[in-house]
CSV table of C-alpha atoms in Angstrom, one decimal:
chain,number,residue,atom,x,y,z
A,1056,UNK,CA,-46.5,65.8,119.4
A,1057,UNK,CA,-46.1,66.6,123.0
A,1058,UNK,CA,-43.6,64.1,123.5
A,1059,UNK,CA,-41.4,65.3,120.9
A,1060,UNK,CA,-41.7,69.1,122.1
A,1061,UNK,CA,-40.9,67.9,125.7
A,1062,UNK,CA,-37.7,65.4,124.4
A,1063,UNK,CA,-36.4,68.6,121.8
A,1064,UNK,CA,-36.7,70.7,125.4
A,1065,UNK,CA,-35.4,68.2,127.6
A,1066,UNK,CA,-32.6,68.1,124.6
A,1067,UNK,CA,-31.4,71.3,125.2
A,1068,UNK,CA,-31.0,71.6,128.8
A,1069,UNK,CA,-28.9,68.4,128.2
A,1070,UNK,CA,-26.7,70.4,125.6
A,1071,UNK,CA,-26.1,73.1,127.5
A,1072,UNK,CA,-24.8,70.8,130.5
A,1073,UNK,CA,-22.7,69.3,127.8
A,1074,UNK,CA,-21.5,72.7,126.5
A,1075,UNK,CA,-20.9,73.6,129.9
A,1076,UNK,CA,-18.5,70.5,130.3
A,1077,UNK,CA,-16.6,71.1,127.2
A,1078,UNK,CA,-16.2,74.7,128.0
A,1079,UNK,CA,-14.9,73.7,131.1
A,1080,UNK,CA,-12.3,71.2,130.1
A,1081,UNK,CA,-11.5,73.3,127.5
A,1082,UNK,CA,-10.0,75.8,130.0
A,1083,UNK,CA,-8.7,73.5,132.1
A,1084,UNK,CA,-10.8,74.1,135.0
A,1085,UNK,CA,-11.6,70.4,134.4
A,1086,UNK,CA,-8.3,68.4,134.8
A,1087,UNK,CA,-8.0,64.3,134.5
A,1088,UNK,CA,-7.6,63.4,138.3
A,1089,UNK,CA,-11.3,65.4,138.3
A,1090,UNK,CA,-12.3,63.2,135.1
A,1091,UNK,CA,-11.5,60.1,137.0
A,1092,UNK,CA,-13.0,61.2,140.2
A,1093,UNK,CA,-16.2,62.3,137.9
A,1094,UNK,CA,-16.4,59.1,137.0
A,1095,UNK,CA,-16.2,57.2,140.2
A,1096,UNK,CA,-18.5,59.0,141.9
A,1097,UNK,CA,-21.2,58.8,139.4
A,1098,UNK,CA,-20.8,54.6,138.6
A,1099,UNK,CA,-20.1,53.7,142.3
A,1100,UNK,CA,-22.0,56.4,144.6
A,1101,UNK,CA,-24.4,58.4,142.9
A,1102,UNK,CA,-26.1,55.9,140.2
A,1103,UNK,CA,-26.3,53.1,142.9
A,1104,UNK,CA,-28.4,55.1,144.9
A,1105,UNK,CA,-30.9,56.6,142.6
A,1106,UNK,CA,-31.1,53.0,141.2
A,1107,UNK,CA,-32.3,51.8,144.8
A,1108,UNK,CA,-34.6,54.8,145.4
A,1109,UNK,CA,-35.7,54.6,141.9
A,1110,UNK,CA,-37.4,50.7,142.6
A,1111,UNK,CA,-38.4,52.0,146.0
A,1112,UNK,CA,-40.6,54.8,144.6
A,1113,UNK,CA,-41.5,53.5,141.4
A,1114,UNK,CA,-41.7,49.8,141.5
A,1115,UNK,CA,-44.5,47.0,143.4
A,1116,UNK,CA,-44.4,43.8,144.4
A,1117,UNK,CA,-47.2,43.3,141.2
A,1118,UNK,CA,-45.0,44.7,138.5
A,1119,UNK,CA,-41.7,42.3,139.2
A,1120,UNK,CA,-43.4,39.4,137.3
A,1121,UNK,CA,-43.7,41.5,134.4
A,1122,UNK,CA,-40.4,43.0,135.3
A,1123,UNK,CA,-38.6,39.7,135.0
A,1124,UNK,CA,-40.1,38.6,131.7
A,1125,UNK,CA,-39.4,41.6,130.3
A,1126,UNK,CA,-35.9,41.4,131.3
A,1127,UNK,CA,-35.8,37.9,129.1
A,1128,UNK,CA,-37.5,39.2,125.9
A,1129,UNK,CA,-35.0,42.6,125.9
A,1130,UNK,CA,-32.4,39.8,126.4
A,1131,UNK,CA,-33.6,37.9,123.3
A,1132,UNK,CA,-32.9,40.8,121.4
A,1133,UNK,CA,-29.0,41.4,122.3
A,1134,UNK,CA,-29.1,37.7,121.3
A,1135,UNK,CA,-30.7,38.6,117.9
A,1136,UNK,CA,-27.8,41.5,117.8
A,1137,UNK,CA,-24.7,39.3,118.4
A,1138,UNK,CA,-25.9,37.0,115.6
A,1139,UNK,CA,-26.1,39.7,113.1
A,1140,UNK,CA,-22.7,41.5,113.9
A,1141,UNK,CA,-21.1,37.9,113.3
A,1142,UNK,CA,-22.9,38.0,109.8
A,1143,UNK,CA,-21.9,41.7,109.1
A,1144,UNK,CA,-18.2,41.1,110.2
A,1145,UNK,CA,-18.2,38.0,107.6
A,1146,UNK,CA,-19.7,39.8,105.1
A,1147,UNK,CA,-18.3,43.0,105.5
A,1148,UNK,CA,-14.5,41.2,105.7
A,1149,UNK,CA,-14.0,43.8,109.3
A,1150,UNK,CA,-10.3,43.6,109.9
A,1151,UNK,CA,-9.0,42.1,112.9
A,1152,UNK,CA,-8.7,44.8,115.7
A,1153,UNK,CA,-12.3,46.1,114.4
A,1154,UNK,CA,-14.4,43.0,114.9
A,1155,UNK,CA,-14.8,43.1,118.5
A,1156,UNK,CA,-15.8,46.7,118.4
A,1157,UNK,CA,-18.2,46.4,115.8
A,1158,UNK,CA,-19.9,43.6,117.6
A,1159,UNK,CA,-20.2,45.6,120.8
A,1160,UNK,CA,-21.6,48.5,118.8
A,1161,UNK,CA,-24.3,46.1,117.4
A,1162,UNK,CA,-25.2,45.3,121.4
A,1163,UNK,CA,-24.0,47.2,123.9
A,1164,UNK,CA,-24.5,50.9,124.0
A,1165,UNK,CA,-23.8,53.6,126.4
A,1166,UNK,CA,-26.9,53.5,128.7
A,1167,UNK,CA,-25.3,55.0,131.5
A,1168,UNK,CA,-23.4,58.2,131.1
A,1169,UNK,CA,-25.8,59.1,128.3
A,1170,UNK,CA,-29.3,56.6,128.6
A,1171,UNK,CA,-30.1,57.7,132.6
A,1172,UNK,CA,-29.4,61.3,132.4
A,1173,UNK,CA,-31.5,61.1,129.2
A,1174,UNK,CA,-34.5,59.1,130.4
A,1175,UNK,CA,-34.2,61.3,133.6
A,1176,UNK,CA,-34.3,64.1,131.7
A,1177,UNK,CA,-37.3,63.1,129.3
A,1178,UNK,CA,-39.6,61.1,131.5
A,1179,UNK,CA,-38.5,61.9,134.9
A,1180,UNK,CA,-37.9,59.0,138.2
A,1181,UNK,CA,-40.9,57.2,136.7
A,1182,UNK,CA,-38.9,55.6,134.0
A,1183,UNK,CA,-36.6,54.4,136.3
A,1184,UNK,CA,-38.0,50.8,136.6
A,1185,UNK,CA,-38.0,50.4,132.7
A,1186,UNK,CA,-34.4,51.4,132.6
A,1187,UNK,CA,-33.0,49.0,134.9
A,1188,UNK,CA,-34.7,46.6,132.4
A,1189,UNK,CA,-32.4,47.8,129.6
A,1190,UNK,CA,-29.4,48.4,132.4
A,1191,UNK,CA,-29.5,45.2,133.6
A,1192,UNK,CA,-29.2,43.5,130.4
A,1193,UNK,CA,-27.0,46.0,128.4
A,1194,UNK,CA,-24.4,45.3,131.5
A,1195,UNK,CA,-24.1,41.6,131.5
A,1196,UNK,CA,-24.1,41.7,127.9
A,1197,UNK,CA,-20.9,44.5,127.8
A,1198,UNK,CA,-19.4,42.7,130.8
A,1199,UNK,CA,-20.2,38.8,130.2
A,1200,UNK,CA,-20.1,38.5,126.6
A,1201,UNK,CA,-18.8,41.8,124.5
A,1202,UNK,CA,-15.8,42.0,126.7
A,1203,UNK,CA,-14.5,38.6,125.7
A,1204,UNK,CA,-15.0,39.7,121.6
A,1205,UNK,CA,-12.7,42.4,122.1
A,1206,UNK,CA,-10.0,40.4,124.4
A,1207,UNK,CA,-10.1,37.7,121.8
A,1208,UNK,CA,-10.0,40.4,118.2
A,1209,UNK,CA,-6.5,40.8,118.4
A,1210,UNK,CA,-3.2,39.8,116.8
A,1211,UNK,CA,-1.3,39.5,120.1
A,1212,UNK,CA,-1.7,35.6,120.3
A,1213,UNK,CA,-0.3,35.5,123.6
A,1214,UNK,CA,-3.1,37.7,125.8
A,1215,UNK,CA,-5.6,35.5,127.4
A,1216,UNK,CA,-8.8,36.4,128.0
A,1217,UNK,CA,-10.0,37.0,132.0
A,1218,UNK,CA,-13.5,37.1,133.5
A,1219,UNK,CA,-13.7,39.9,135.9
A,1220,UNK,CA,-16.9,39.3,138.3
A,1221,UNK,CA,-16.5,43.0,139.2
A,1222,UNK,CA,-17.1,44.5,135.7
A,1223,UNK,CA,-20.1,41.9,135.6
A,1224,UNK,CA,-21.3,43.2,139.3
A,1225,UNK,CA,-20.8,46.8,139.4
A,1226,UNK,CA,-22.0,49.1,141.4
A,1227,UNK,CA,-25.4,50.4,140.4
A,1228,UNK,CA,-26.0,46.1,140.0
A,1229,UNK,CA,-25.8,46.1,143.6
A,1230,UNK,CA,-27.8,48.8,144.2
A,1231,UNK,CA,-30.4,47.0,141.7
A,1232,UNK,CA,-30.1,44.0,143.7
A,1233,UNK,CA,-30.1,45.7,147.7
A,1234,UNK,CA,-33.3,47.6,145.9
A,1235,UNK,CA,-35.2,44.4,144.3
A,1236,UNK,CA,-34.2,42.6,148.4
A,1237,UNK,CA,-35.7,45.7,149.9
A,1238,UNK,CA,-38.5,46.1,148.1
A,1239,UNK,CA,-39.6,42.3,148.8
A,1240,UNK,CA,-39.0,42.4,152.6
A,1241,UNK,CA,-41.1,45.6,152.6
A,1242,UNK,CA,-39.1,47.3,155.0
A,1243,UNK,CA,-40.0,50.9,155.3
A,1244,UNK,CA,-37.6,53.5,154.3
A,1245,UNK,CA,-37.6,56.7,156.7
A,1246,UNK,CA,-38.1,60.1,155.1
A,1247,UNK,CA,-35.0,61.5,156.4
A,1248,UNK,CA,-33.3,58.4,154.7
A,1249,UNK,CA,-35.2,58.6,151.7
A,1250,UNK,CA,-35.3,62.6,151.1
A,1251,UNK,CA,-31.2,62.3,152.0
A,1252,UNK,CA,-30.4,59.4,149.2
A,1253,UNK,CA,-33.1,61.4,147.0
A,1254,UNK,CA,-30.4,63.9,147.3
A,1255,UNK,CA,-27.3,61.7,146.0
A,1256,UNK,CA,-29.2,60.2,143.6
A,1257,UNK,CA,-30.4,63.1,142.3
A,1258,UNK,CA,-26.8,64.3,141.4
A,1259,UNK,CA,-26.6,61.3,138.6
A,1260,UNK,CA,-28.3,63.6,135.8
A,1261,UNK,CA,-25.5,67.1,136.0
A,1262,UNK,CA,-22.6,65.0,136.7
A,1263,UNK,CA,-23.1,62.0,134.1
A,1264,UNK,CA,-23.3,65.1,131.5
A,1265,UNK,CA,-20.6,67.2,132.9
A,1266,UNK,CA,-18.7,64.1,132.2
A,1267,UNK,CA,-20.1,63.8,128.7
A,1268,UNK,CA,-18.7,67.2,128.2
A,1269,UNK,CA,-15.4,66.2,129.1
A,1270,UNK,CA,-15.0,63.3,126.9
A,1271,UNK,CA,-16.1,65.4,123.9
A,1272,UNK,CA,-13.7,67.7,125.1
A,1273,UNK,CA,-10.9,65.0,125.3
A,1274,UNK,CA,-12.2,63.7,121.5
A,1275,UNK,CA,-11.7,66.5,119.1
A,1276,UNK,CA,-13.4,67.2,116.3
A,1277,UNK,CA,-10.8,67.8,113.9
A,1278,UNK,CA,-9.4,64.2,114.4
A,1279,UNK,CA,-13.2,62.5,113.6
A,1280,UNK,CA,-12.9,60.7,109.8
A,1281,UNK,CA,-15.3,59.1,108.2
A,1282,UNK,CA,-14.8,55.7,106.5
A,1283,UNK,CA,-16.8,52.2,105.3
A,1284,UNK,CA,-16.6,50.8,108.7
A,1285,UNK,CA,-17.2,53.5,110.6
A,1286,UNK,CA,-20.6,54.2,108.4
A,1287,UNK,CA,-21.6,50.4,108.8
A,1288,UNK,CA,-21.2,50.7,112.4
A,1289,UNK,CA,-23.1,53.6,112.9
A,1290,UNK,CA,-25.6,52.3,110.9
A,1291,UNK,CA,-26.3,49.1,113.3
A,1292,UNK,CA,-25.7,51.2,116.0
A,1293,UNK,CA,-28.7,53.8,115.4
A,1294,UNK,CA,-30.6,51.8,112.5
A,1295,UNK,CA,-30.1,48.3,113.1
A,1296,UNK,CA,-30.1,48.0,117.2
A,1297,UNK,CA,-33.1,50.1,117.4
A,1298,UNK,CA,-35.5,48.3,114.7
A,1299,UNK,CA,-34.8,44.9,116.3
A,1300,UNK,CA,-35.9,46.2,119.9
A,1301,UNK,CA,-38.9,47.8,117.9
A,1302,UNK,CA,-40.0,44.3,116.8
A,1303,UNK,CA,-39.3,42.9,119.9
A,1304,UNK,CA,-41.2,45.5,121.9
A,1305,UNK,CA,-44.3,45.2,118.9
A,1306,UNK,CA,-44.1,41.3,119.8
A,1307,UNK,CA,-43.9,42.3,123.8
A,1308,UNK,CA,-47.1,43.7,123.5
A,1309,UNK,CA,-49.1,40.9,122.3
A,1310,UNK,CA,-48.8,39.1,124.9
A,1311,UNK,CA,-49.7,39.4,129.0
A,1312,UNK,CA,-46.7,41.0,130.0
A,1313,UNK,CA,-47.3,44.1,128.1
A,1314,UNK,CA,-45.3,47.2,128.7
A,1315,UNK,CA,-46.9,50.6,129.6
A,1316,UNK,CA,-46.8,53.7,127.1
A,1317,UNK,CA,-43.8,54.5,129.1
A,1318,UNK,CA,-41.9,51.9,129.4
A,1319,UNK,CA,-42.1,51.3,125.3
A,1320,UNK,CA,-40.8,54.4,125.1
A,1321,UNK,CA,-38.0,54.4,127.5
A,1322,UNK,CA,-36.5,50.5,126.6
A,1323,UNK,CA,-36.7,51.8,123.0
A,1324,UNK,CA,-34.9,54.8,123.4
A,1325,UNK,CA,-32.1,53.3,125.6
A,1326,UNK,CA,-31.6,50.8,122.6
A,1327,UNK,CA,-30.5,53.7,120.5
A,1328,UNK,CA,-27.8,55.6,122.8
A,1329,UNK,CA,-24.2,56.2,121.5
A,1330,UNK,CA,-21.3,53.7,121.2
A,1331,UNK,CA,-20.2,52.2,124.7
A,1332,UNK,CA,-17.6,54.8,126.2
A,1333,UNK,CA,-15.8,52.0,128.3
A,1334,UNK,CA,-14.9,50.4,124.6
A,1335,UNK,CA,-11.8,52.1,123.8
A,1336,UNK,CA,-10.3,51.4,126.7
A,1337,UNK,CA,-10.8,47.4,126.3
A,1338,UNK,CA,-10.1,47.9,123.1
A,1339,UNK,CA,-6.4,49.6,124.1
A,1340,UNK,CA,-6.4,47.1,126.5
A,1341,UNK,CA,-6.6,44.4,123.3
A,1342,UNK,CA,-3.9,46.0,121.3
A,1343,UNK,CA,-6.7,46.4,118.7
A,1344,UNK,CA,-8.3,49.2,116.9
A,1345,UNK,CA,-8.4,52.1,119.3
A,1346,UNK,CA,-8.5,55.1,116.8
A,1347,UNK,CA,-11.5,53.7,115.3
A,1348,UNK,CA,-13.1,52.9,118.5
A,1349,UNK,CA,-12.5,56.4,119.6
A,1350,UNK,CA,-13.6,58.1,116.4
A,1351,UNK,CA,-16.6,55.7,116.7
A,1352,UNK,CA,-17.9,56.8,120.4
A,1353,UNK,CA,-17.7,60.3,119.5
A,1354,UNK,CA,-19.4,60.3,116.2
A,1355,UNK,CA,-22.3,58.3,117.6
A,1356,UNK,CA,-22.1,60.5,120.9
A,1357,UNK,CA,-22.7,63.9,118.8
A,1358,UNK,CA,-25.3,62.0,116.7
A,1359,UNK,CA,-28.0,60.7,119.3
A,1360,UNK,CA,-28.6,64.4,120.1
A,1361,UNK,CA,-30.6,64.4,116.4
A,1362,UNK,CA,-31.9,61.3,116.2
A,1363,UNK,CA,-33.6,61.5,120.2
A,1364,UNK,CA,-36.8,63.1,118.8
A,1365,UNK,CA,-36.9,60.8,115.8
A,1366,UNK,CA,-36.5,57.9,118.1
A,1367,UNK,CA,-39.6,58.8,120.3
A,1368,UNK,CA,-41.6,59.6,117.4
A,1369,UNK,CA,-40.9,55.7,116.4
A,1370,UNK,CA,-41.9,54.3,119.8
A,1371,UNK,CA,-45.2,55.9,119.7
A,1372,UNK,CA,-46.1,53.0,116.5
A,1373,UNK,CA,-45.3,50.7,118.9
């Protein structure tokens, strides 16, 4: 019960960042070069950094044996995921220019802009190490694998499909790897240093849903429609995702690798955040789908708000 009274708390200070950003935008205070900029300086400065401070402060030399297997059994269930949005596409006959995005919304979810400020939020720096878990995965899966669905879900015969190391090693993966190097070597890490990165990282969380705010700006609400597809996607996104990490955390925990209270809680919420942002954009890109892509993120985006309590009342059976 305290957990859920903390998230609904933690829920709206988050809103009212949100409302902030939409209000914002709204007025134009907020215009698309600052969008952009928002956006760079989160992904390739700010979330790097608190990444790298986060395994510094809340990771040991003991826990990265867990860490790793962890990584593979979270892994094992993208894998589950890709397998089942092939069957639902078949089943459901999902046009072309809709495949791709409805296999993405089975795996790949927005665990950045919307996952860390969350988790941050919720459960504070100490969930840090049980969100690269999810991170790490969730970006090699959007990057290595869902990226090439939506290249290849289109009608243009002609567009060939490119693999883009730098989408696969962002940012933040660097600063998960400089971090993991660090934290081996056991250098220490001077206050000044650490108390001035603290600071950077630290601006992840207001910026992340300042941008939020934008893109919900940017979305509408009057343009959102509801159809078959979109229900079925929402319906792996929020339903279908999240119950097949739940049996893969359940079977985590049988075994010696077990996760903390916390990091249950943390790997299953991330596995229930919005429609990847970054999707309409590949999608455009694709010449597929990209009104139902759009319509998709934000529908999903004003939807985890509700379902955030549910979700850690869930992990709690775990």
């Amino acid at each position: 019960m305290d957990a859920i009274v903390t998230s609904l708390n933690s829920i709206v200070k988050i809103i009212f960042v949100v409302l902030i950003g939409i209000y914002l935008r709204k007025k134009d205070h907020f215009h698309d070069t600052f969008k952009k900029d928002l956006e760079f300086l989160i992904v390739n400065v700010a979330l790097p950094i608190s990444v790298f401070m986060g395994i510094q402060e809340n990771l040991t030399r003991n826990l990265l044996g867990s860490f790793g297997m962890s990584v593979l059994f979270v892994a094992a269930a993208f894998f589950v995921l890709y397998i089942l949005s092939f069957i639902a596409n078949k089943v459901f006959h999902i046009r072309v220019g809709r495949r791709g995005i409805m296999t993405n919304t089975f795996t790949n979810d927005n665990v950045i802009f919307i996952g860390l400020p969350l988790a941050l939020a919720i459960f504070g720096t100490k969930a840090m190490p049980f969100y690269l878990i999810y991170y790490l995965i969730n970006t090699i899966s959007t990057w290595a694998i869902g990226i090439f669905f939506i290249q290849n879900d289109t009608t243009e015969k002609n567009e060939k499909s490119s693999f883009n190391w730098k989408k696969l090693v962002p940012a933040p993966v660097l600063g998960f790897a400089i971090g993991i190097i660090w934290l081996l070597i056991g250098l220490p890490l001077p206050e000044i240093a650490g108390s001035s990165l603290n600071m950077v990282g630290g601006l992840v969380t207001p910026l992340a849903l300042l941008y939020l705010g934008i893109v919900i700006a940017d979305a509408g609400l009057s343009s959102l429609k509801i159809e078959r597809d979109t229900i079925i996607a929402l319906i792996a996104r929020f339903i279908i995702g999240p119950a097949v990490m739940f049996m893969m955390l359940k079977f985590i925990q049988q075994t010696p690798f077990a996760l903390s209270g916390l990091g249950v809680k943390v790997i299953f919420l991330m596995s229930g955040m919005p429609a990847l942002t970054a999707m309409e954009l590949l999608v455009g890109q694709a010449k597929g789908d990209t009104k139902f892509a759009s319509n998709l993120i934000t529908i999903s985006t004003l939807l985890f708000i509700i379902l955030v309590p549910v979700y850690l009342a869930i992990a709690n059976l775990i």
